[in-house]
Amino acid sequence: MSEYAQWDSKWAFIFAMIGVAIGLGNIWRFSYVVYSNGGGAFFIPYFVAIAIMGIPFLILEYGIGFSFKRSFSEILKQINPKFEFIAWILIFSISIVLMYYMVIISWDLFYIGSSLSFGWGSDTALYFVKNVGGTANIADFANFFIPIGICVIISWAILWFISHKSIDKGIGLASKILIPLVFIIMAIIVIFSLTLPGAGIGIDALINPNWAGLLDINIWLTAFSQIIFSLGMGEALAITYASYLADNSKLTDNVFFIIASNSSFEIFTAFGVFSILGYMTATSGTPLVQLVSEGTGLIFVVFPKIFSLMGPVGHILAPLFFIAVFFAGMTSSFAFFEVAIGSISAKFDMSRKKVVTILTVVGCAGSLLFTSGMSSYLVGVVDSFINQFAILLLVAIQCIIFGWYYGAEKLIPILNEKSIIKVGPIWVTIIKYILPILIMIMWIIGIVNLFMSSSSFEIMVDVLIMAVVVVLSIIFYRTKTASN
């Protein structure tokens, strides 16, 4: 049960939390965000967002998890029994994120195999469409990519194997092994990429500042969005992991260390990404602006093409790169999974192993739905809706519940007891006033953009997801157990 679980050391927690932050988004999203939002000038709103949003909210989550030492649903129920319903809304939203996240990890697992012989050929875009991502054609939903389905099952089996063990012997041990490996592999790739011909072209394009962009409100909102999604804010990941901390933990100090590690990693990786893009520009003559993309386009289309141009070196870098992406993705998936494991174990008084096994079967079945001939399109639709609609709204709601209803000031003695870095009234003001307003502005803008750009099919998918989440949340909220 979550209230009896505990990390075997502070480093198990730190590596696990770094694993939460260092996921797919750091590798395939951050460099694109910097390039397309003012270049070097973007780092000003980026670090402001860390100071105003990232650090204060992560401190709040650590304080809540550490104080209550219970699952997320139990915490909200203890604050007010009616808030348990909100907890289940978040838990099921995160569970859907895990389902499609495991599919992306499975794409990467497939590409680890492809990278050994450069099986993607010369037309990497066509290879991705025909073997992994599919199209946006509704008629293709009936077609399924069997190899990706097998990779999904393998990925979920790995997740089950790690998660069914106790916290210290499962997630803790895996994080202490995988996170250093991710750093080492990415360091090798980035350092080598900096020596490639044309690397300077890419780096100049990345950091060339557009100071006029600082007057664009959208760039500031993008910086705050990057921090929210990079750190997994408001997804109960930090709350859940912090609930397993020992009593002598330095909460605030850990926040600063983990955020510094995350920012260093994504900035360092961005230099590597753009060095490789610069190499492609120098050797093929393709303008860099045509190469820059985010998400699947960068990882599964552009990079394979570049690795192919590298010759023998590419045969070394390509597998290393996709292995690093796989490890980074898995460490984030542990946290997504743990939120549901802790709350369902507590709700139904079930053993960890039983809950993990049941959730693995259900989750794997859900992931297999995303392996259809519309795989990449469906992942994009669901990802946009969950992040722009559900997660942002739930972050704002948590600011209100923990800041106002529970009272963030209650956490100050707990946060300051062991930590060198202290918090006070300024931190409380940020949690109660600044963050809820900022996040609601972002949520409103995001919702308008989401539905203005969505097709009728996409809106139908969004409504279906919302209905499933709400119905399941009502069922779990109203279900009475012995502990009730």
Short mmCIF file of C-alpha atoms in Angstrom, two decimals:
data_model
loop_
_atom_site.label_atom_id
_atom_site.label_comp_id
_atom_site.label_asym_id
_atom_site.label_seq_id
_atom_site.Cartn_x
_atom_site.Cartn_y
_atom_site.Cartn_z
CA MET A 1 0.00 0.00 0.00
CA SER A 2 1.25 3.49 -0.79
CA GLU A 3 1.23 4.74 2.81
CA TYR A 4 3.72 2.04 3.86
CA ALA A 5 5.99 2.31 0.81
CA GLN A 6 9.23 4.25 1.05
CA TRP A 7 12.26 4.98 -1.12
CA ASP A 8 15.37 3.18 0.12
CA SER A 9 17.45 6.35 -0.34
CA LYS A 10 17.12 9.98 -1.36
CA TRP A 11 18.86 9.15 -4.64
CA ALA A 12 16.16 6.67 -5.58
CA PHE A 13 13.62 9.49 -5.25
CA ILE A 14 15.80 12.04 -7.04
CA PHE A 15 16.51 9.75 -9.99
CA ALA A 16 12.83 8.76 -10.16
CA MET A 17 11.78 12.42 -10.19
CA ILE A 18 14.39 13.26 -12.81
CA GLY A 19 12.89 10.38 -14.78
CA VAL A 20 9.49 12.08 -14.54
CA ALA A 21 10.88 15.29 -15.99
CA ILE A 22 13.22 13.78 -18.56
CA GLY A 23 10.88 12.15 -21.03
CA LEU A 24 10.13 12.21 -24.72
CA GLY A 25 9.25 15.92 -24.65
CA ASN A 26 12.75 16.96 -23.62
CA ILE A 27 14.29 15.24 -26.62
CA TRP A 28 11.78 15.97 -29.35
CA ARG A 29 9.96 19.12 -28.27
CA PHE A 30 12.22 21.54 -26.41
CA SER A 31 14.67 22.32 -29.22
CA TYR A 32 11.79 23.03 -31.60
CA VAL A 33 10.10 25.28 -29.04
CA VAL A 34 13.28 27.31 -28.54
CA TYR A 35 13.94 27.65 -32.28
CA SER A 36 10.39 28.70 -33.16
CA ASN A 37 9.87 31.06 -30.21
CA GLY A 38 12.64 33.62 -30.34
CA GLY A 39 15.76 31.45 -30.27
CA GLY A 40 18.15 32.62 -27.57
CA ALA A 41 15.64 35.26 -26.44
CA PHE A 42 13.27 32.42 -25.45
CA PHE A 43 15.46 31.56 -22.47
CA ILE A 44 14.29 34.73 -20.70
CA PRO A 45 10.60 33.67 -20.50
CA TYR A 46 11.77 30.08 -20.00
CA PHE A 47 13.68 30.85 -16.80
CA VAL A 48 10.96 33.26 -15.64
CA ALA A 49 8.46 30.42 -16.06
CA ILE A 50 10.67 28.13 -13.98
CA ALA A 51 10.89 30.75 -11.21
CA ILE A 52 7.19 31.70 -11.17
CA MET A 53 5.57 28.38 -12.01
CA GLY A 54 7.90 25.37 -12.04
CA ILE A 55 9.65 25.79 -8.69
CA PRO A 56 6.64 27.03 -6.62
CA PHE A 57 4.21 24.38 -7.86
CA LEU A 58 6.68 21.50 -7.56
CA ILE A 59 7.41 22.62 -3.98
CA LEU A 60 3.65 22.55 -3.34
CA GLU A 61 3.34 19.02 -4.74
CA TYR A 62 6.30 17.79 -2.67
CA GLY A 63 4.85 19.34 0.45
CA ILE A 64 1.40 17.82 -0.08
CA GLY A 65 2.68 14.33 -0.89
CA PHE A 66 5.19 14.34 1.97
CA SER A 67 2.67 15.67 4.52
CA PHE A 68 -0.16 13.26 3.77
CA LYS A 69 1.89 10.19 2.74
CA ARG A 70 -1.11 8.76 0.96
CA SER A 71 -2.30 8.19 -2.59
CA PHE A 72 -3.64 11.14 -4.56
CA SER A 73 -7.29 10.08 -4.25
CA GLU A 74 -6.92 9.61 -0.48
CA ILE A 75 -5.32 13.04 -0.12
CA LEU A 76 -8.15 14.88 -1.85
CA LYS A 77 -10.73 12.77 -0.02
CA GLN A 78 -9.12 13.65 3.32
CA ILE A 79 -9.20 17.36 2.48
CA ASN A 80 -12.87 17.06 1.47
CA PRO A 81 -14.69 13.81 0.56
CA LYS A 82 -16.27 15.51 -2.47
CA PHE A 83 -12.82 16.25 -3.90
CA GLU A 84 -12.22 12.53 -4.43
CA PHE A 85 -14.22 12.84 -7.65
CA ILE A 86 -11.69 15.39 -8.96
CA ALA A 87 -8.89 12.98 -8.05
CA TRP A 88 -10.39 10.22 -10.19
CA ILE A 89 -10.84 12.64 -13.10
CA LEU A 90 -7.10 13.29 -12.98
CA ILE A 91 -6.18 9.63 -12.46
CA PHE A 92 -8.14 8.46 -15.49
CA SER A 93 -6.87 11.34 -17.60
CA ILE A 94 -3.29 10.36 -16.73
CA SER A 95 -4.11 6.73 -17.45
CA ILE A 96 -5.14 7.69 -21.00
CA VAL A 97 -1.89 9.63 -21.33
CA LEU A 98 -0.03 6.45 -20.32
CA MET A 99 -1.87 4.41 -22.94
CA TYR A 100 -0.78 6.55 -25.89
CA TYR A 101 2.60 7.31 -24.31
CA MET A 102 3.35 3.58 -24.30
CA VAL A 103 2.50 3.51 -28.01
CA ILE A 104 5.09 6.21 -28.75
CA ILE A 105 7.61 4.24 -26.69
CA SER A 106 6.70 1.20 -28.79
CA TRP A 107 7.35 3.14 -32.00
CA ASP A 108 10.79 3.88 -30.60
CA LEU A 109 11.33 0.21 -29.69
CA PHE A 110 10.49 -0.68 -33.29
CA TYR A 111 13.01 1.91 -34.50
CA ILE A 112 15.73 0.44 -32.28
CA GLY A 113 15.42 -2.68 -34.42
CA SER A 114 15.22 -0.68 -37.67
CA SER A 115 18.31 1.32 -36.73
CA LEU A 116 20.53 -1.77 -36.78
CA SER A 117 20.25 -2.10 -40.56
CA PHE A 118 18.75 1.30 -41.48
CA GLY A 119 15.59 -0.52 -42.50
CA TRP A 120 13.82 2.80 -43.06
CA GLY A 121 15.52 3.20 -46.45
CA SER A 122 15.82 6.50 -48.28
CA ASP A 123 12.22 7.68 -47.84
CA THR A 124 11.97 7.86 -44.06
CA ALA A 125 8.64 9.70 -44.13
CA LEU A 126 7.00 6.95 -46.19
CA TYR A 127 8.53 4.29 -43.94
CA PHE A 128 6.99 5.92 -40.87
CA VAL A 129 3.55 6.18 -42.49
CA LYS A 130 3.51 2.59 -43.81
CA ASN A 131 4.97 0.87 -40.77
CA VAL A 132 4.25 2.98 -37.71
CA GLY A 133 2.19 6.15 -37.89
CA GLY A 134 -0.39 5.51 -40.57
CA THR A 135 -2.58 8.25 -41.99
CA ALA A 136 -5.48 10.50 -40.93
CA ASN A 137 -7.88 8.53 -43.12
CA ILE A 138 -10.74 7.13 -41.00
CA ALA A 139 -10.97 4.10 -43.31
CA ASP A 140 -7.49 3.05 -42.15
CA PHE A 141 -8.64 2.58 -38.57
CA ALA A 142 -9.50 -1.04 -39.35
CA ASN A 143 -5.89 -1.77 -40.30
CA PHE A 144 -3.46 -2.52 -37.51
CA PHE A 145 0.33 -2.53 -37.43
CA ILE A 146 1.10 -5.99 -36.02
CA PRO A 147 4.83 -5.33 -35.32
CA ILE A 148 3.91 -2.19 -33.36
CA GLY A 149 1.29 -4.18 -31.48
CA ILE A 150 3.99 -6.68 -30.48
CA CYS A 151 6.22 -3.81 -29.35
CA VAL A 152 3.31 -2.44 -27.29
CA ILE A 153 2.92 -5.78 -25.52
CA ILE A 154 6.69 -5.96 -24.86
CA SER A 155 6.73 -2.38 -23.50
CA TRP A 156 3.80 -3.05 -21.17
CA ALA A 157 5.45 -6.30 -20.02
CA ILE A 158 8.55 -4.30 -19.05
CA LEU A 159 6.39 -1.74 -17.26
CA TRP A 160 4.60 -4.56 -15.38
CA PHE A 161 7.90 -6.23 -14.43
CA ILE A 162 9.28 -3.01 -12.90
CA SER A 163 6.06 -1.69 -11.34
CA HIS A 164 4.77 -4.88 -9.69
CA LYS A 165 7.76 -4.85 -7.37
CA SER A 166 8.06 -2.69 -4.26
CA ILE A 167 8.95 0.97 -4.79
CA ASP A 168 12.60 0.60 -3.83
CA LYS A 169 13.22 -2.67 -5.70
CA GLY A 170 11.19 -1.67 -8.76
CA ILE A 171 10.95 1.97 -9.81
CA GLY A 172 13.72 3.09 -7.44
CA LEU A 173 16.29 0.58 -8.69
CA ALA A 174 15.29 0.97 -12.35
CA SER A 175 15.54 4.77 -12.12
CA LYS A 176 19.00 4.60 -10.52
CA ILE A 177 20.16 2.52 -13.48
CA LEU A 178 18.29 4.04 -16.41
CA ILE A 179 18.65 7.77 -15.69
CA PRO A 180 22.47 7.73 -15.54
CA LEU A 181 22.45 5.64 -18.74
CA VAL A 182 20.25 8.22 -20.48
CA PHE A 183 22.62 11.01 -19.45
CA ILE A 184 25.69 9.05 -20.56
CA ILE A 185 24.24 8.05 -23.93
CA MET A 186 22.94 11.54 -24.70
CA ALA A 187 26.29 13.04 -23.63
CA ILE A 188 28.09 10.79 -26.11
CA ILE A 189 25.68 11.73 -28.90
CA VAL A 190 25.71 15.47 -28.17
CA ILE A 191 29.49 15.74 -27.74
CA PHE A 192 30.05 13.89 -31.00
CA SER A 193 27.39 15.96 -32.79
CA LEU A 194 29.19 19.16 -31.81
CA THR A 195 32.21 17.97 -33.84
CA LEU A 196 30.21 17.35 -37.03
CA PRO A 197 30.73 19.59 -40.09
CA GLY A 198 27.99 22.21 -40.10
CA ALA A 199 27.22 21.90 -36.38
CA GLY A 200 27.74 25.63 -36.01
CA ILE A 201 25.01 26.30 -38.58
CA GLY A 202 22.49 24.50 -36.40
CA ILE A 203 23.64 26.06 -33.15
CA ASP A 204 23.54 29.57 -34.62
CA ALA A 205 20.00 28.94 -35.85
CA LEU A 206 18.99 27.68 -32.40
CA ILE A 207 20.36 30.46 -30.23
CA ASN A 208 20.15 33.44 -32.61
CA PRO A 209 17.95 35.74 -30.51
CA ASN A 210 14.82 37.43 -31.79
CA TRP A 211 14.41 40.07 -29.09
CA ALA A 212 11.17 41.34 -30.64
CA GLY A 213 9.64 38.00 -29.67
CA LEU A 214 9.72 39.03 -26.03
CA LEU A 215 6.82 41.36 -26.81
CA ASP A 216 4.72 38.44 -28.06
CA ILE A 217 2.43 37.10 -25.33
CA ASN A 218 2.21 33.73 -27.12
CA ILE A 219 5.93 33.13 -26.65
CA TRP A 220 5.59 33.71 -22.91
CA LEU A 221 2.62 31.36 -22.76
CA THR A 222 4.64 28.77 -24.70
CA ALA A 223 7.43 29.02 -22.12
CA PHE A 224 4.99 28.41 -19.28
CA SER A 225 3.41 25.50 -21.18
CA GLN A 226 6.84 23.96 -21.71
CA ILE A 227 7.53 24.04 -17.98
CA ILE A 228 4.15 22.53 -17.11
CA PHE A 229 4.51 19.61 -19.50
CA SER A 230 8.25 19.12 -19.01
CA LEU A 231 7.96 18.80 -15.21
CA GLY A 232 4.66 16.90 -15.28
CA MET A 233 3.05 19.60 -13.15
CA GLY A 234 -0.41 18.94 -11.80
CA GLU A 235 -0.45 15.28 -12.85
CA ALA A 236 0.00 13.98 -9.27
CA LEU A 237 3.31 12.42 -10.30
CA ALA A 238 5.40 14.46 -7.85
CA ILE A 239 2.75 14.14 -5.12
CA THR A 240 2.76 10.36 -5.47
CA TYR A 241 6.55 10.02 -5.46
CA ALA A 242 6.94 12.51 -2.57
CA SER A 243 4.51 10.44 -0.48
CA TYR A 244 7.19 7.71 -0.37
CA LEU A 245 9.89 10.02 1.08
CA ALA A 246 11.56 9.43 4.44
CA ASP A 247 10.85 11.87 7.27
CA ASN A 248 14.27 13.57 7.12
CA SER A 249 14.00 14.61 3.46
CA LYS A 250 15.07 18.05 2.23
CA LEU A 251 12.00 18.85 0.16
CA THR A 252 12.73 22.32 -1.23
CA ASP A 253 16.38 21.54 -1.90
CA ASN A 254 15.36 18.48 -3.92
CA VAL A 255 13.05 20.61 -6.07
CA PHE A 256 15.89 22.91 -7.10
CA PHE A 257 18.22 20.01 -7.85
CA ILE A 258 15.66 18.16 -9.98
CA ILE A 259 14.59 21.24 -11.95
CA ALA A 260 18.25 22.14 -12.56
CA SER A 261 18.88 18.61 -13.82
CA ASN A 262 15.87 18.73 -16.13
CA SER A 263 16.72 22.14 -17.60
CA SER A 264 20.38 21.22 -18.08
CA PHE A 265 19.39 18.04 -19.88
CA GLU A 266 16.92 19.61 -22.29
CA ILE A 267 19.17 22.58 -23.10
CA PHE A 268 22.18 20.29 -23.59
CA THR A 269 20.11 17.96 -25.78
CA ALA A 270 18.83 20.89 -27.86
CA PHE A 271 22.41 21.77 -28.81
CA GLY A 272 22.95 18.20 -29.95
CA VAL A 273 19.72 18.11 -31.94
CA PHE A 274 20.53 21.32 -33.81
CA SER A 275 24.15 20.31 -34.36
CA ILE A 276 22.85 17.23 -36.16
CA LEU A 277 20.35 19.31 -38.15
CA GLY A 278 23.17 21.69 -39.07
CA TYR A 279 25.21 18.72 -40.30
CA MET A 280 22.28 17.68 -42.51
CA THR A 281 22.08 21.19 -43.95
CA ALA A 282 25.83 21.32 -44.64
CA THR A 283 26.05 17.88 -46.28
CA SER A 284 22.78 17.70 -48.20
CA GLY A 285 22.09 21.36 -48.93
CA THR A 286 18.61 21.09 -47.44
CA PRO A 287 17.73 24.40 -45.72
CA LEU A 288 17.59 23.96 -41.96
CA VAL A 289 14.15 25.53 -41.79
CA GLN A 290 12.83 22.57 -43.81
CA LEU A 291 14.32 20.09 -41.36
CA VAL A 292 13.13 21.61 -38.11
CA SER A 293 10.07 19.89 -36.69
CA GLU A 294 8.86 18.53 -33.39
CA GLY A 295 7.56 15.21 -32.18
CA THR A 296 7.39 12.24 -34.48
CA GLY A 297 8.57 14.24 -37.50
CA LEU A 298 11.92 14.97 -35.87
CA ILE A 299 12.56 11.65 -34.14
CA PHE A 300 11.20 9.18 -36.67
CA VAL A 301 11.60 10.98 -40.00
CA VAL A 302 14.37 13.60 -39.92
CA PHE A 303 16.85 11.85 -37.63
CA PRO A 304 16.78 8.48 -39.44
CA LYS A 305 17.52 10.33 -42.68
CA ILE A 306 20.48 12.07 -41.05
CA PHE A 307 21.81 8.87 -39.48
CA SER A 308 21.76 7.26 -42.93
CA LEU A 309 23.98 10.05 -44.26
CA MET A 310 26.55 9.49 -41.52
CA GLY A 311 27.66 6.10 -42.79
CA PRO A 312 29.38 3.80 -40.23
CA VAL A 313 29.10 6.39 -37.45
CA GLY A 314 25.36 6.52 -38.02
CA HIS A 315 25.12 2.78 -37.35
CA ILE A 316 26.49 3.47 -33.87
CA LEU A 317 24.65 6.71 -33.07
CA ALA A 318 21.23 5.60 -34.32
CA PRO A 319 20.76 2.62 -31.95
CA LEU A 320 22.24 4.64 -29.07
CA PHE A 321 19.83 7.48 -29.75
CA PHE A 322 16.70 5.32 -29.91
CA ILE A 323 17.79 3.37 -26.81
CA ALA A 324 18.18 6.66 -24.91
CA VAL A 325 14.70 7.76 -26.04
CA PHE A 326 13.29 4.38 -24.92
CA PHE A 327 14.88 4.62 -21.47
CA ALA A 328 13.71 8.23 -21.04
CA GLY A 329 10.19 7.26 -22.05
CA MET A 330 10.03 4.29 -19.69
CA THR A 331 11.14 6.30 -16.64
CA SER A 332 8.28 8.74 -17.26
CA SER A 333 5.81 5.89 -17.76
CA PHE A 334 6.67 4.52 -14.30
CA ALA A 335 5.33 7.73 -12.75
CA PHE A 336 2.17 7.85 -14.89
CA PHE A 337 1.42 4.27 -13.85
CA GLU A 338 2.19 4.81 -10.17
CA VAL A 339 -0.55 7.44 -9.74
CA ALA A 340 -3.25 4.90 -10.62
CA ILE A 341 -1.56 2.03 -8.78
CA GLY A 342 -1.43 3.88 -5.47
CA SER A 343 -4.99 5.21 -5.59
CA ILE A 344 -6.66 1.97 -6.74
CA SER A 345 -4.67 -0.11 -4.24
CA ALA A 346 -5.86 2.17 -1.44
CA LYS A 347 -9.45 2.41 -2.67
CA PHE A 348 -10.05 -1.33 -2.93
CA ASP A 349 -7.49 -2.55 -0.37
CA MET A 350 -5.81 -4.70 -3.02
CA SER A 351 -2.21 -5.85 -3.18
CA ARG A 352 0.19 -3.91 -5.39
CA LYS A 353 0.93 -6.94 -7.57
CA LYS A 354 -2.75 -7.60 -8.26
CA VAL A 355 -3.50 -3.97 -9.12
CA VAL A 356 -0.46 -3.70 -11.39
CA THR A 357 -1.43 -6.88 -13.23
CA ILE A 358 -5.03 -5.79 -13.78
CA LEU A 359 -4.04 -2.29 -14.88
CA THR A 360 -1.37 -3.70 -17.22
CA VAL A 361 -3.93 -5.85 -19.04
CA VAL A 362 -6.43 -2.97 -19.31
CA GLY A 363 -3.77 -0.43 -20.25
CA CYS A 364 -2.19 -2.67 -22.87
CA ALA A 365 -5.59 -3.26 -24.46
CA GLY A 366 -6.14 0.51 -24.57
CA SER A 367 -2.72 1.06 -26.14
CA LEU A 368 -3.43 -1.49 -28.86
CA LEU A 369 -6.30 0.74 -30.06
CA PHE A 370 -3.63 3.30 -30.97
CA THR A 371 -1.77 0.85 -33.21
CA SER A 372 -4.34 1.18 -36.00
CA GLY A 373 -3.70 2.67 -39.42
CA MET A 374 -4.52 6.06 -37.84
CA SER A 375 -1.99 5.63 -35.03
CA SER A 376 -0.02 8.88 -35.20
CA TYR A 377 -3.11 10.97 -35.97
CA LEU A 378 -5.09 9.52 -33.03
CA VAL A 379 -2.17 9.98 -30.65
CA GLY A 380 -1.96 13.64 -31.69
CA VAL A 381 -5.70 14.23 -31.26
CA VAL A 382 -5.89 12.63 -27.81
CA ASP A 383 -2.64 14.24 -26.63
CA SER A 384 -3.83 17.73 -27.58
CA PHE A 385 -7.16 17.29 -25.82
CA ILE A 386 -5.84 15.76 -22.60
CA ASN A 387 -3.05 18.31 -22.21
CA GLN A 388 -4.86 21.45 -23.38
CA PHE A 389 -8.21 20.71 -21.73
CA ALA A 390 -7.92 18.29 -18.81
CA ILE A 391 -4.42 18.70 -17.38
CA LEU A 392 -4.27 22.51 -17.46
CA LEU A 393 -7.70 22.81 -15.86
CA LEU A 394 -6.77 20.30 -13.16
CA VAL A 395 -3.54 22.19 -12.38
CA ALA A 396 -5.59 25.34 -11.74
CA ILE A 397 -8.08 23.41 -9.60
CA GLN A 398 -5.24 21.94 -7.50
CA CYS A 399 -3.83 25.43 -6.93
CA ILE A 400 -7.22 26.44 -5.52
CA ILE A 401 -7.72 23.26 -3.43
CA PHE A 402 -4.20 23.11 -1.98
CA GLY A 403 -3.63 26.86 -1.86
CA TRP A 404 -6.98 28.08 -0.59
CA TYR A 405 -9.12 25.22 0.75
CA TYR A 406 -6.35 23.27 2.47
CA GLY A 407 -4.07 26.26 3.01
CA ALA A 408 -0.60 26.34 1.47
CA GLU A 409 0.75 28.22 4.50
CA LYS A 410 0.29 25.02 6.56
CA LEU A 411 3.09 23.45 4.56
CA ILE A 412 5.73 26.11 5.30
CA PRO A 413 7.02 24.56 8.59
CA ILE A 414 7.21 21.13 6.95
CA LEU A 415 8.98 22.41 3.85
CA ASN A 416 11.48 24.48 5.83
CA GLU A 417 12.23 21.98 8.60
CA LYS A 418 15.09 20.14 6.87
CA SER A 419 15.70 22.26 3.77
CA ILE A 420 18.48 24.80 3.35
CA ILE A 421 16.35 26.79 0.88
CA LYS A 422 13.31 28.22 2.69
CA VAL A 423 9.87 29.32 1.49
CA GLY A 424 7.57 31.96 2.94
CA PRO A 425 4.73 34.41 2.18
CA ILE A 426 5.92 35.11 -1.39
CA TRP A 427 5.60 31.41 -2.22
CA VAL A 428 2.08 31.31 -0.77
CA THR A 429 1.09 34.39 -2.80
CA ILE A 430 2.32 32.76 -6.02
CA ILE A 431 0.36 29.56 -5.30
CA LYS A 432 -2.86 31.33 -4.31
CA TYR A 433 -2.99 34.19 -6.78
CA ILE A 434 -0.46 34.22 -9.60
CA LEU A 435 -0.54 30.57 -10.72
CA PRO A 436 -4.34 30.10 -10.87
CA ILE A 437 -4.70 33.28 -12.97
CA LEU A 438 -1.83 32.38 -15.32
CA ILE A 439 -2.99 28.81 -15.81
CA MET A 440 -6.62 29.78 -16.45
CA ILE A 441 -5.48 32.28 -19.10
CA MET A 442 -3.44 29.52 -20.73
CA TRP A 443 -6.38 27.11 -20.47
CA ILE A 444 -8.85 29.50 -22.11
CA ILE A 445 -6.47 30.32 -24.96
CA GLY A 446 -5.66 26.63 -25.39
CA ILE A 447 -9.32 25.60 -25.50
CA VAL A 448 -10.17 28.27 -28.08
CA ASN A 449 -7.26 27.20 -30.28
CA LEU A 450 -8.06 23.52 -29.81
CA PHE A 451 -11.68 23.67 -30.87
CA MET A 452 -11.16 26.31 -33.55
CA SER A 453 -8.66 24.02 -35.29
CA SER A 454 -10.43 20.69 -34.66
CA SER A 455 -12.44 18.77 -37.23
CA SER A 456 -15.82 17.23 -36.40
CA PHE A 457 -14.14 13.82 -36.05
CA GLU A 458 -11.58 15.21 -33.61
CA ILE A 459 -14.30 16.88 -31.54
CA MET A 460 -16.17 13.56 -31.47
CA VAL A 461 -13.04 11.81 -30.16
CA ASP A 462 -12.57 14.55 -27.54
CA VAL A 463 -16.18 14.22 -26.35
CA LEU A 464 -15.85 10.43 -26.20
CA ILE A 465 -12.70 10.65 -24.09
CA MET A 466 -14.31 13.17 -21.74
CA ALA A 467 -17.40 10.97 -21.37
CA VAL A 468 -15.32 7.87 -20.56
CA VAL A 469 -13.23 9.74 -17.98
CA VAL A 470 -16.29 11.29 -16.29
CA VAL A 471 -18.30 8.03 -16.19
CA LEU A 472 -15.39 6.03 -14.77
CA SER A 473 -14.70 8.76 -12.23
CA ILE A 474 -18.32 8.73 -11.07
CA ILE A 475 -18.25 4.94 -10.70
CA PHE A 476 -15.04 4.94 -8.67
CA TYR A 477 -16.14 7.93 -6.61
CA ARG A 478 -19.46 6.34 -5.69
CA THR A 479 -18.08 2.86 -5.08
CA LYS A 480 -18.07 2.14 -1.37
CA THR A 481 -15.37 -0.09 0.11
CA ALA A 482 -14.55 -1.42 3.54
CA SER A 483 -12.27 1.55 4.13
CA ASN A 484 -15.17 3.93 3.48
#
